[in-house]
XYZ file of C-alpha atoms in Angstrom:
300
model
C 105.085 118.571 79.120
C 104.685 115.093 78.161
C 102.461 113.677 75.359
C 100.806 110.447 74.660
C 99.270 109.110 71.722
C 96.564 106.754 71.517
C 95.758 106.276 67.446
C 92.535 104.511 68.350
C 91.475 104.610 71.841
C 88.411 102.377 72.901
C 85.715 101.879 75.619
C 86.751 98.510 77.714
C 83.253 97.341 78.211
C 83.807 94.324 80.511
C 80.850 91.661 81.615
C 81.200 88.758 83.894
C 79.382 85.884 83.352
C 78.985 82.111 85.333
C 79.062 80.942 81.940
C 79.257 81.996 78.544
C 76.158 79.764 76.431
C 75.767 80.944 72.773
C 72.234 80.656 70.958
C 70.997 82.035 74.074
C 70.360 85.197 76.008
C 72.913 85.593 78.418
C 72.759 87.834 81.691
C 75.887 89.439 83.519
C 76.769 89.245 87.045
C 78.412 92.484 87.432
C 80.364 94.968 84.484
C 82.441 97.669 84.504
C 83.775 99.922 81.500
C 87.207 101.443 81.457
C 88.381 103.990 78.589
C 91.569 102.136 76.545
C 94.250 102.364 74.294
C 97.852 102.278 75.709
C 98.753 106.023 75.400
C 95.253 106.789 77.227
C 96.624 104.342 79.838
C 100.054 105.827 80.343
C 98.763 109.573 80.765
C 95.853 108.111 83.246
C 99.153 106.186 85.344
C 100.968 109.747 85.119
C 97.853 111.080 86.491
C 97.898 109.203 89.785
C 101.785 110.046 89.808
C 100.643 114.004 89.904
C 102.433 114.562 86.765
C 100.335 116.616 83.632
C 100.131 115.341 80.384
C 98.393 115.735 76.734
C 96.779 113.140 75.322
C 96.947 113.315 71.647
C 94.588 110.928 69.139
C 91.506 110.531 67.074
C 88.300 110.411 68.442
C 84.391 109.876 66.543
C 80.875 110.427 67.600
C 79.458 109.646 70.916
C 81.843 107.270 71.962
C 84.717 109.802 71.497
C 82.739 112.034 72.822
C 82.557 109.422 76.019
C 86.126 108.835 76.473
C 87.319 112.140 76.289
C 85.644 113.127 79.117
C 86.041 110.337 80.722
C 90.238 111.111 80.934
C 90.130 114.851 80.960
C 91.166 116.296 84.551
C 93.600 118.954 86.132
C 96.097 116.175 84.706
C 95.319 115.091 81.781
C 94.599 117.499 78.908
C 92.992 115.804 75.838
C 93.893 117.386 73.020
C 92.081 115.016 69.855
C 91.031 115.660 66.571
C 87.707 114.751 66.050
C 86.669 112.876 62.680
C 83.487 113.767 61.193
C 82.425 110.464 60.716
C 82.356 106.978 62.410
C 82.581 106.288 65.941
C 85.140 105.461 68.538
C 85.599 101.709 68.965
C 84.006 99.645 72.168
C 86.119 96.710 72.689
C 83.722 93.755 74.724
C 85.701 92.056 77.023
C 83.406 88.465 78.597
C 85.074 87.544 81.364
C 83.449 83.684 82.060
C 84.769 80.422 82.515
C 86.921 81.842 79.617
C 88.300 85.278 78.751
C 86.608 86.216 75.154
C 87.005 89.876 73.248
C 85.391 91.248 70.654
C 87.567 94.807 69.307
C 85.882 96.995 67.557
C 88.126 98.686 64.134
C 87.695 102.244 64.829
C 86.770 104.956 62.548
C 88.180 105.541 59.490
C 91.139 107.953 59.370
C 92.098 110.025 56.299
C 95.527 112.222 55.444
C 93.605 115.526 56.462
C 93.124 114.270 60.229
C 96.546 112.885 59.837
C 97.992 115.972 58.942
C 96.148 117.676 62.160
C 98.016 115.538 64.319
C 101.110 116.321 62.662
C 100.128 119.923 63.404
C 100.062 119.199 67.095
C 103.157 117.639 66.784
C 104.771 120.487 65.989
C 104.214 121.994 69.453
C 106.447 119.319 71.452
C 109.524 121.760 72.555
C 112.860 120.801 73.685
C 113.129 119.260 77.434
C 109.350 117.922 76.797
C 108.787 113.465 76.535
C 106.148 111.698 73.932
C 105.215 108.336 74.264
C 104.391 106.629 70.943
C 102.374 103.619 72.319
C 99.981 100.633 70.155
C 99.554 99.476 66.843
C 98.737 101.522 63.923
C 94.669 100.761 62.318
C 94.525 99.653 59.154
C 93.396 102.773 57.900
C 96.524 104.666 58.310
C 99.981 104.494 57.102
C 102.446 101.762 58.112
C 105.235 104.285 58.482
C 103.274 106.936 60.824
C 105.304 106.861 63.817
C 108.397 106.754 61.399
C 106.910 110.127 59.728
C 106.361 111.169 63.570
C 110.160 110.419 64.464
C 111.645 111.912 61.559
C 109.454 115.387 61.863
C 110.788 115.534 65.474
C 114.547 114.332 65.085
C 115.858 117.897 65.371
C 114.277 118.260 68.789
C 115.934 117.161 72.001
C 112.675 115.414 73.875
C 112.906 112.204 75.355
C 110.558 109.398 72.958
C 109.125 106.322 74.473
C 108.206 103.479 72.278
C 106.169 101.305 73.212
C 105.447 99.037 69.778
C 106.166 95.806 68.218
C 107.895 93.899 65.744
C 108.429 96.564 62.562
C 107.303 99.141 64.252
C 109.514 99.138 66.962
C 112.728 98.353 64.898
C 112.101 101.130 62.376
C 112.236 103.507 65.640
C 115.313 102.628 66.353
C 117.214 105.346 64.266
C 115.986 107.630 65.641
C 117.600 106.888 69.207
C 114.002 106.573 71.215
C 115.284 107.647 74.514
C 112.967 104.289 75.546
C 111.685 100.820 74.320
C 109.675 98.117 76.157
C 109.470 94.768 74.322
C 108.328 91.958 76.185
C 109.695 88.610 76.362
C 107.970 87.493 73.392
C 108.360 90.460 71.172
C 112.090 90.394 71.490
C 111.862 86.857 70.310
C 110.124 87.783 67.208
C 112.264 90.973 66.476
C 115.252 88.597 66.175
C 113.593 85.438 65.212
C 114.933 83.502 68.100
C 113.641 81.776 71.287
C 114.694 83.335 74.420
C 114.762 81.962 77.428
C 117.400 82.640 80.163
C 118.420 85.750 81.804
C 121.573 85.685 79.269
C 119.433 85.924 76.319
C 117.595 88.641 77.382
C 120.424 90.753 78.107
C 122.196 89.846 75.222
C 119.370 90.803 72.623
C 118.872 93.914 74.786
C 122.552 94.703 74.023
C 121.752 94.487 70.371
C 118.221 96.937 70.413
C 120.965 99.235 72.442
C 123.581 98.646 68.942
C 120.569 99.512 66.784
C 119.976 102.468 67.956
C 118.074 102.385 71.246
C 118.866 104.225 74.152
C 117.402 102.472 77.041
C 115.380 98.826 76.496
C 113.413 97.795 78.961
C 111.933 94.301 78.507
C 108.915 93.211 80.539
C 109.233 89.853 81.765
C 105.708 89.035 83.413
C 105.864 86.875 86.526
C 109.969 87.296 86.224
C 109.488 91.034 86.795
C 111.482 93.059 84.353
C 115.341 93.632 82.928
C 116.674 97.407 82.156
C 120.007 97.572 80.003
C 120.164 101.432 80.140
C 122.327 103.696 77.812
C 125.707 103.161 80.038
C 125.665 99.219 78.875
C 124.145 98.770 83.010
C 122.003 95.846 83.653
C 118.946 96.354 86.188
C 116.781 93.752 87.483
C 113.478 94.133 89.824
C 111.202 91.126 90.824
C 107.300 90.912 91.182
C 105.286 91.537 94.346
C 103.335 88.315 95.020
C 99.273 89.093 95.279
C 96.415 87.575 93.460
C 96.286 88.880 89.886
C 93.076 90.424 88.832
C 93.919 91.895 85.339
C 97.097 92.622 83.453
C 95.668 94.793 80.677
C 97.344 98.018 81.088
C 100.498 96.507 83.213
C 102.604 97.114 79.974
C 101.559 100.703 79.456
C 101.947 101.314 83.700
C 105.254 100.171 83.597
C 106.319 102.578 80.792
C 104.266 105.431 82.686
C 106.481 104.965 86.272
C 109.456 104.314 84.403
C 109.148 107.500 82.685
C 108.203 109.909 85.663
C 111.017 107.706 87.839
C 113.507 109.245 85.545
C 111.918 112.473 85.756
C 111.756 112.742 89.527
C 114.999 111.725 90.444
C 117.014 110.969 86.923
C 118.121 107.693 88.021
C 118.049 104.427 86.251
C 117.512 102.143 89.040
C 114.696 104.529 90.984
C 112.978 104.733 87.350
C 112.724 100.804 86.926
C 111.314 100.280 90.784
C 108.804 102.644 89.946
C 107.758 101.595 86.874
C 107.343 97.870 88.216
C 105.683 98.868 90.977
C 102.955 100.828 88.873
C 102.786 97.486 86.271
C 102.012 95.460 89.527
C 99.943 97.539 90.860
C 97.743 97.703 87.946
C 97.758 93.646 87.914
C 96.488 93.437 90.883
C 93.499 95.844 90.539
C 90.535 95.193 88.030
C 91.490 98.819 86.166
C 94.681 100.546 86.275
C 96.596 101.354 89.292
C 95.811 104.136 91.862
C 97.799 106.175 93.857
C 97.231 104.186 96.920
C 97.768 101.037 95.573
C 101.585 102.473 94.124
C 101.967 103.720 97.728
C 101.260 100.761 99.101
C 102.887 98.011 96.944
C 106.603 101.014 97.246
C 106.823 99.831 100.727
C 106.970 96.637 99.656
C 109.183 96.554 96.952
């Protein structure tokens, strides 16, 4: 089985506007609403890939009550803990002459619901993948997804991480089996600008020395870089379409890379499909579908 975790998942509530005037009363041309948080996105992408997974979290009032079942199908299990206060965040997302969001925080989370999670935790066997994806609310500890790691190090599951800066690095003792930084992210892990093809590579190399397994580094409009566990450098380019949206590329990308490896346990296979699902999701105004991974495969 494979299990995601979305700490704080959100309703995407997006309007587009002509124009964005404040003081006034404004009126949309058309919205949309989308239910968020990276893990979310990742078991929704494994979804349309026809592989099952559990979606662990935290989830309050209506809105929880919203998004999980919204994501609940014959492939994605939701398996939250419920807090009995507070609500599940809606994150506004005013798409006008210029992009502006308003995140909600969340509800608060407390040790007991904490612990509950840990309890589900406990069920993740050997052979089985979690992906650890997002920021940690304020409300929780710093350290969770250390506390995660370290309850889980006797296992032998493969563990995605999708974080940044602090979080990421104090993964990497554990061995993650993945990591996606981005451009930018690698920059600030080692305090250094990166800009060619060497850098990237090189850096990589050292996230590989600290512990990671495989690093995967999302490169935008470059495509992406893989230096997997064997020292082996991959490289895939983008498909060129219109971009609509590239909220939930990241967290596509890490979904076909992962189910790439588990269909045919190759590197190379596992990076085309994983950029092919992060494209695919760019170039639709929610994540990607099946057809649209279909499609963009023949392409790529």
């Amino acid at each position: 089985m494979i299990y995601t975790v979305t700490l704080n998942p959100s309703i995407d509530y997006v309007v587009r506007l002509s124009d964005l005037v404040l003081g006034i009363t404004n009126r949309t041309v058309s919205e949309e609403y989308y239910f968020g948080g990276k893990g979310i996105n990742v078991s929704l992408i494994l979804s349309e890939l026809e592989l099952e997974s559990t979606a662990f979290g935290f989830v309050a009032g209506f809105t929880g009550d919203a998004i999980e079942n919204g994501i609940r199908s014959e492939r994605v299990r939701t398996d939250f803990i419920r807090l009995p206060t507070g609500l599940s965040r809606i994150n506004v997302k005013i798409k006008a002459a210029e992009e502006t969001e308003i995140n909600g925080q969340g509800p608060d989370i407390n040790d007991d619901a904490i612990d509950k999670l840990f309890e589900r935790m406990d069920r993740i066997e050997d052979g089985d993948v979690l992906v650890l994806a997002g920021s940690i609310p304020k409300s929780m500890p710093d350290d969770l997804y250390e506390r995660i790691l370290q309850r889980l190090k006797d296992k032998k599951i493969l563990i995605a991480v999708d974080a940044t800066k602090k979080l990421l690095v104090n993964s990497l003792k554990y061995h993650p089996f993945l990591i996606k930084p981005n451009r930018q992210e690698l920059s600030e892990i080692f305090d250094v600008t990166i800009s060619t093809e060497q850098d990237i590579e090189k850096y990589s190399h050292r996230l590989i020395e600290m512990g990671a397994r495989n690093v995967l580094v999302s490169l935008g409009g470059e495509g992406a870089m893989l230096i997997d566990e064997f020292g082996h450098k991959h490289k895939a380019g983008v498909l060129h379409e219109k971009v609509i949206n590239t909220v939930g590329s990241g967290d596509s990308m890490v979904a076909g890379f992962i189910a790439g490896y588990l269909l045919e346990h190759d590197y190379s296979y596992a990076l085309k499909l994983g950029s092919v699902c992060g494209n695919a999701t760019a170039f639709l105004p929610g994540l990607a579908t099946r057809e649209k991974i279909d499609e963009l495969l023949k392409k790529f």
